[in-house]
Short mmCIF file of C-alpha atoms and ligand atoms in Angstrom, two decimals:
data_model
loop_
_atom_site.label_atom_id
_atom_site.label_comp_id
_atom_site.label_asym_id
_atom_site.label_seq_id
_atom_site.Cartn_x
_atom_site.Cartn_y
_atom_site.Cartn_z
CA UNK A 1 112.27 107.50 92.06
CA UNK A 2 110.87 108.09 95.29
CA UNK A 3 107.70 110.17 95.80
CA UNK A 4 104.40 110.92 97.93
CA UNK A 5 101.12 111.67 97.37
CA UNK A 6 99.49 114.18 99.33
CA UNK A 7 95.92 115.59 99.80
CA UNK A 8 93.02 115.48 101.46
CA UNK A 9 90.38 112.44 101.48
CA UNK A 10 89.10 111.84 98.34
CA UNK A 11 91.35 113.77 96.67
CA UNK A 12 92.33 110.65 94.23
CA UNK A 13 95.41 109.76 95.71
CA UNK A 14 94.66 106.03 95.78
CA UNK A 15 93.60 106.36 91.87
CA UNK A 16 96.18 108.41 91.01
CA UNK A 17 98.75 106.06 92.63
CA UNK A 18 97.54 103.17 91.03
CA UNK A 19 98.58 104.87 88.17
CA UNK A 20 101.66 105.66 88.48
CA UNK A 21 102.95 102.51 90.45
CA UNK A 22 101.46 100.45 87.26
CA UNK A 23 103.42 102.59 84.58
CA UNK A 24 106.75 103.19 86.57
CA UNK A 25 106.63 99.34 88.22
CA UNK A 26 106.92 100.84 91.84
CA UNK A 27 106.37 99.49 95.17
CA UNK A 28 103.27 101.71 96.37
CA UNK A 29 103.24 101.85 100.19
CA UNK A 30 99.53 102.90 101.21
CA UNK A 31 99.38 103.21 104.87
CA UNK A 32 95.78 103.40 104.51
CA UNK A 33 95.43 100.08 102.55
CA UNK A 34 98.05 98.29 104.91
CA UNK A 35 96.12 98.50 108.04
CA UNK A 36 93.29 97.85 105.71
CA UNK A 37 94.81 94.43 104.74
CA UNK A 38 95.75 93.83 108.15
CA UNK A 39 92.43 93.90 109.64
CA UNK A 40 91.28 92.01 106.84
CA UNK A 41 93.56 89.34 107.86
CA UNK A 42 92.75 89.56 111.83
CA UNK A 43 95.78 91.13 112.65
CA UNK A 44 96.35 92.49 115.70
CA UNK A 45 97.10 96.11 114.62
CA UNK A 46 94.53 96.03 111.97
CA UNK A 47 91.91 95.62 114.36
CA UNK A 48 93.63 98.28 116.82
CA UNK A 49 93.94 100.64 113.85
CA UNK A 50 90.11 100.24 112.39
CA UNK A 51 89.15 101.39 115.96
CA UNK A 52 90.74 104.93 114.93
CA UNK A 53 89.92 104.50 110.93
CA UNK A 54 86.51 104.29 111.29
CA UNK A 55 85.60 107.13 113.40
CA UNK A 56 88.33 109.23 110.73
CA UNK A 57 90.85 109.36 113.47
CA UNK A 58 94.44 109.14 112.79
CA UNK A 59 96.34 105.69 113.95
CA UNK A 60 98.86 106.88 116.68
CA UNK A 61 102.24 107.86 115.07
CA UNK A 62 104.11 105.14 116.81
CA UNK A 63 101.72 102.13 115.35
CA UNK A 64 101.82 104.07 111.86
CA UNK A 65 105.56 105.12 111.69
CA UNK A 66 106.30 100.99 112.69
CA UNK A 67 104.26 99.62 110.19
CA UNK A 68 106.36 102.05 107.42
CA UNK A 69 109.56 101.37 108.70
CA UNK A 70 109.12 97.88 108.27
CA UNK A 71 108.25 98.11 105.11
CA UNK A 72 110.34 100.61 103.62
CA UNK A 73 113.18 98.40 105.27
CA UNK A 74 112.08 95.89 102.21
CA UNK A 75 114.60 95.31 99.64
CA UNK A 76 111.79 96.25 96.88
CA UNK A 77 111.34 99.59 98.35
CA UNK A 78 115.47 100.60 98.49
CA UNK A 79 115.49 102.33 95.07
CA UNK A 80 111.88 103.54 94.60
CA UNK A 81 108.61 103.60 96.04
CA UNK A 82 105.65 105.46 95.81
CA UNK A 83 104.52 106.43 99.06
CA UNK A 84 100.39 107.27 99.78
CA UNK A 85 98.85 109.00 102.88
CA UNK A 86 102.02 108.76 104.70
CA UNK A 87 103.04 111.30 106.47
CA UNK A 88 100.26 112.85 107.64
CA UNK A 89 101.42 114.48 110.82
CA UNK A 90 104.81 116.63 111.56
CA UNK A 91 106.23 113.74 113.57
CA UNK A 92 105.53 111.19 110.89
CA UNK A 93 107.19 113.40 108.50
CA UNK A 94 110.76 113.90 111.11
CA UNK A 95 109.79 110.11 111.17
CA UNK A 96 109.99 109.35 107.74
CA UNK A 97 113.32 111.82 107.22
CA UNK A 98 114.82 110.12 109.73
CA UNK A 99 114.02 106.37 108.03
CA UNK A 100 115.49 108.06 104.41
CA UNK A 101 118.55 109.28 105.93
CA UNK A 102 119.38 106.32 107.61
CA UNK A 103 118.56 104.63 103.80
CA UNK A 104 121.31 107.17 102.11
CA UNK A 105 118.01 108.91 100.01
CA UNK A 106 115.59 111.74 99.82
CA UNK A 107 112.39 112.02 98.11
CA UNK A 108 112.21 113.44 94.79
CA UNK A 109 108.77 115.04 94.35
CA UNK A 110 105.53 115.39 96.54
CA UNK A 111 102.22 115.24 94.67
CA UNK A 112 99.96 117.67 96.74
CA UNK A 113 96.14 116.92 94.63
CA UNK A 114 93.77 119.77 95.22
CA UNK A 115 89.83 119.45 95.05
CA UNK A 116 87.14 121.14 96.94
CA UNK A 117 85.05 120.36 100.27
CA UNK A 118 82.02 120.08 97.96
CA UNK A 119 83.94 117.82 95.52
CA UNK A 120 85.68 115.99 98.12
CA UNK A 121 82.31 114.86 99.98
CA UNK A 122 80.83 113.62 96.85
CA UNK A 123 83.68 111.11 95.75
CA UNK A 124 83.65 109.79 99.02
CA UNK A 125 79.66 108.76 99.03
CA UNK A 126 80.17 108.14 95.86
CA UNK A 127 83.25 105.26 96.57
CA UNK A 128 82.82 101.80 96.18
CA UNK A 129 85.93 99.31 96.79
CA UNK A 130 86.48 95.69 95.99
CA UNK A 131 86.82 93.62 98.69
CA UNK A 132 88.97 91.13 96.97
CA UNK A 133 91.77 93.53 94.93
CA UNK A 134 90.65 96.68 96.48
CA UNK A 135 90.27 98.86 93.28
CA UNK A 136 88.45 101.72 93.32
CA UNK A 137 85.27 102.69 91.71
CA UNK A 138 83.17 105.33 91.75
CA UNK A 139 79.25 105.01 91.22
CA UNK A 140 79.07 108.21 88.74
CA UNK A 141 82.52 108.52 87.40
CA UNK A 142 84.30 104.90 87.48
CA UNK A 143 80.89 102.86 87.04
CA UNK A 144 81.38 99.23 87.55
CA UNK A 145 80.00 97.14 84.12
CA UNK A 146 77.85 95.62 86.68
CA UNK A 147 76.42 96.83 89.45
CA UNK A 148 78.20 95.74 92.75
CA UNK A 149 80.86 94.03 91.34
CA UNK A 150 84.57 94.48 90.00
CA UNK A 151 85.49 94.14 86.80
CA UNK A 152 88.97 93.14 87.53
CA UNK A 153 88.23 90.42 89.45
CA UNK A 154 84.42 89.97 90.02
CA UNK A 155 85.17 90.54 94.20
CA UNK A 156 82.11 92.46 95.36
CA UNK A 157 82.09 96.27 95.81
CA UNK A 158 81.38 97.70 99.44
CA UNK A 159 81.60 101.11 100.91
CA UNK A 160 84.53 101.82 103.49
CA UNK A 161 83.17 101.81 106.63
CA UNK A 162 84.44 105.40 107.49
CA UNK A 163 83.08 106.98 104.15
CA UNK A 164 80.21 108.19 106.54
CA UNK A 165 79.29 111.52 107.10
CA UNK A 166 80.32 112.05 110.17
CA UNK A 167 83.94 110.38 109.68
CA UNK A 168 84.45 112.36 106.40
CA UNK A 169 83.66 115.41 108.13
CA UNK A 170 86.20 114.38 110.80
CA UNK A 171 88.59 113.70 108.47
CA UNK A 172 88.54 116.46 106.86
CA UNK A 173 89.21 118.46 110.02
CA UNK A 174 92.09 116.87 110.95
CA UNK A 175 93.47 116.84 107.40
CA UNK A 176 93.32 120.42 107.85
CA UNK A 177 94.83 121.05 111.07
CA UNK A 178 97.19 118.32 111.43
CA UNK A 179 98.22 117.83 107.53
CA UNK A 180 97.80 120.54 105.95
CA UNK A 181 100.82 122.15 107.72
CA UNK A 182 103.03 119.76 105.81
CA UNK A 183 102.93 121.38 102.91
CA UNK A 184 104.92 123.90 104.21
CA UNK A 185 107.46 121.78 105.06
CA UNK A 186 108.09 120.19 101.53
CA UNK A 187 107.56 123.22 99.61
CA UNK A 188 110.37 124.91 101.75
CA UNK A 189 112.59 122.01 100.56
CA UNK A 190 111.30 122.56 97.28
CA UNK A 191 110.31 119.26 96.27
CA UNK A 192 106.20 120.17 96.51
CA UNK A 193 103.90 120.19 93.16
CA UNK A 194 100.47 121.60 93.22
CA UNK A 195 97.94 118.97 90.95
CA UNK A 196 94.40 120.13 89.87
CA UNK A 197 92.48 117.10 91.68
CA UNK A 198 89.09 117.92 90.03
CA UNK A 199 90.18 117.38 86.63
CA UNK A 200 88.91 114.04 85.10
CA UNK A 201 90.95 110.85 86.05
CA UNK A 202 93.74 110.79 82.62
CA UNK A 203 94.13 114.71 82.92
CA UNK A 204 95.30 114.60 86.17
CA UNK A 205 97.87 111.50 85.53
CA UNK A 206 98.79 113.69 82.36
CA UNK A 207 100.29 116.92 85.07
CA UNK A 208 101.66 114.56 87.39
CA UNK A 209 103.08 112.53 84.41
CA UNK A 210 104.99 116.17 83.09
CA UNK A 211 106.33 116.61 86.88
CA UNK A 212 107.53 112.64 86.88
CA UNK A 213 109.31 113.10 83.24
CA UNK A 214 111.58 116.09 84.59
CA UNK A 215 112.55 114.25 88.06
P1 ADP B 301 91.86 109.09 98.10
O1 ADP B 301 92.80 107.91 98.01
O2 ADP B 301 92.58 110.40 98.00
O3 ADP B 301 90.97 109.02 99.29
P2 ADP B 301 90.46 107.87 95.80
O4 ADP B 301 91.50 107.71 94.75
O5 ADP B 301 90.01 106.66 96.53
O6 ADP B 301 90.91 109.05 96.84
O7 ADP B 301 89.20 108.60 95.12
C1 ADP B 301 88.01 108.89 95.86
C2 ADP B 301 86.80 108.62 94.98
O8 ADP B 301 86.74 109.57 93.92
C3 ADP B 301 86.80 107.24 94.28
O9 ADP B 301 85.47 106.81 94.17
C4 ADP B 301 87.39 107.54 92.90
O10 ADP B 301 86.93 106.62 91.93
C5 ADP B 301 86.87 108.95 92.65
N1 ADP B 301 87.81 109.78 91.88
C6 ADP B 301 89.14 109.90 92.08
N2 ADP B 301 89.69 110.76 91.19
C7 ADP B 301 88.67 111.19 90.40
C8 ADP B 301 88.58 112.09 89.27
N3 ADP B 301 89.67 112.72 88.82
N4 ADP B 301 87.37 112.28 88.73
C9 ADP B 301 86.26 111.65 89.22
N5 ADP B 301 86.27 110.81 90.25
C10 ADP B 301 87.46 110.57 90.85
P1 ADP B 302 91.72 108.65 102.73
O1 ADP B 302 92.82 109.43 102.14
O2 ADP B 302 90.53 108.54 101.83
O3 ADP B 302 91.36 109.11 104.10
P2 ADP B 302 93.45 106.35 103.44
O4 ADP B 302 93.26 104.97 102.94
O5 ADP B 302 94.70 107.05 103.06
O6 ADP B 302 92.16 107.14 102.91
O7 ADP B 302 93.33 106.37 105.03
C1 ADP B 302 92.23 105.80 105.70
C2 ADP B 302 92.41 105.95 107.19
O8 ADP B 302 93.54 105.19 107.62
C3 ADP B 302 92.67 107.36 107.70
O9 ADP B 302 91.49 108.12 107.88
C4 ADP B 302 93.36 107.08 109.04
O10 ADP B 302 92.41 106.66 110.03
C5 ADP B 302 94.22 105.85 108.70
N1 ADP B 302 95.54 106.30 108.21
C6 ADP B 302 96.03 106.19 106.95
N2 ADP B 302 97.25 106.71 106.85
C7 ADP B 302 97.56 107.20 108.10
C8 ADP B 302 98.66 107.88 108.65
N3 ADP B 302 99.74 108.22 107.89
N4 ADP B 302 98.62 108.20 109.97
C9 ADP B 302 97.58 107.89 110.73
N5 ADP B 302 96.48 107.25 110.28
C10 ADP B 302 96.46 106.90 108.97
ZN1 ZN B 303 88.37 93.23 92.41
#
């Protein structure tokens, strides 16, 4: 199985990918949470890439397209995968077709999750991530037992650094003018799937559970 979440910031991607990975035992390839981890670790390209991530620019397409290659060129990620917030431009999508037809393989489904601007501004103030295991809470609707601290793994909670105003605005904008147009481009291959993103955490799983099942 071999499928991609899609949507804009705050959608639920992350917790809806969580998800799925855990029940179907794939390899989830965040390109997000990779640069992430590799600034975390004083990588080179993690600190490059948080330059862009924190203002809510995109990474360059080169940098981003490199880091996926690599790892879809892992022998964990030949059969499935779950890929999350890759693409998000027109080149990283020829990009990526190029990288599965080299691999003999297509992707089954994409996971487009809907919500609204309104909706979408609130569940990013509203974020809090570990910075040891990097789940995701959420200070109305995922409250942590205690307050500023995980309850997987007792790491301590912080906010991302481009869950600002400013940056979500930003990335909403681009999300709009350089992602949206995507869509298009999977739903003319007919792979695409519409989710209601502003359902409550297990109702949402539950429709993209009923897609999964008929793949
Ligand atoms: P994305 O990966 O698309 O940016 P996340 O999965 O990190 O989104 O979710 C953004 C925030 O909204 C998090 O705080 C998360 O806990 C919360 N959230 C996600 N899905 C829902 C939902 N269905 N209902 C309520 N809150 C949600
Ligand atoms: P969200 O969906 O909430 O924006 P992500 O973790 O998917 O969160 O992405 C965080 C940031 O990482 C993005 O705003 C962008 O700066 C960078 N990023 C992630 N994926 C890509 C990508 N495919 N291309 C370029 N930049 C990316
Ligand atoms: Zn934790």
């Amino acid at each position: 199985m071999k499928i991609l979440m899609m949507g804009p910031p705050g959608a639920g991607k992350g917790s809806q990918s969580a998800k799925v990975v855990d029940h179907y035992d794939l390899p989830s390839i965040s390109t997000g949470q990779m640069f992430r981890d590799a600034y975390k670790n004083g990588d080179p390209i993690g600190i490059e890439a948080m330059k862009y991530i924190k203002k809510g620019e995109l990474v360059s397409d080169d940098i981003t397209n490199e880091i996926v290659r690599l790892r879809l060129s892992k022998n964990d990620a030949e059969n499935s995968f779950l890929l999350d917030g890759f693409p998000r431009t027109v080149a990283q999508a020829a990009a990526l077709d190029g990288m599965l037809t080299k691999m003999g393989t297509k992707l089954d489904a994409v996971f487009n999750i809907l919500s609204s601007n309104d909706v979408l501004f609130e569940r990013m103030e509203q974020r809090r991530v570990c910075r040891s295991c990097d789940t995701t809470y959420h200070l109305k609707f995922k409250i942590p037992k205690e307050c500023g601290v995980c309850d997987k793994c007792g790491g301590e909670l912080y906010q991302r650094p481009d869950d600002t105003l400013e940056s979500v605005k930003r990335r909403l904008e681009i999300y709009e003018t350089k992602t949206r147009p995507l869509l298009d481009y999977y739903d003319k291959k007919g792979i695409l799937y519409h989710i209601n993103g502003m359902q409550p955490f297990d109702n949402v799983y539950n429709d993209i559970e009923l897609v999964i099942r008929d793949l």
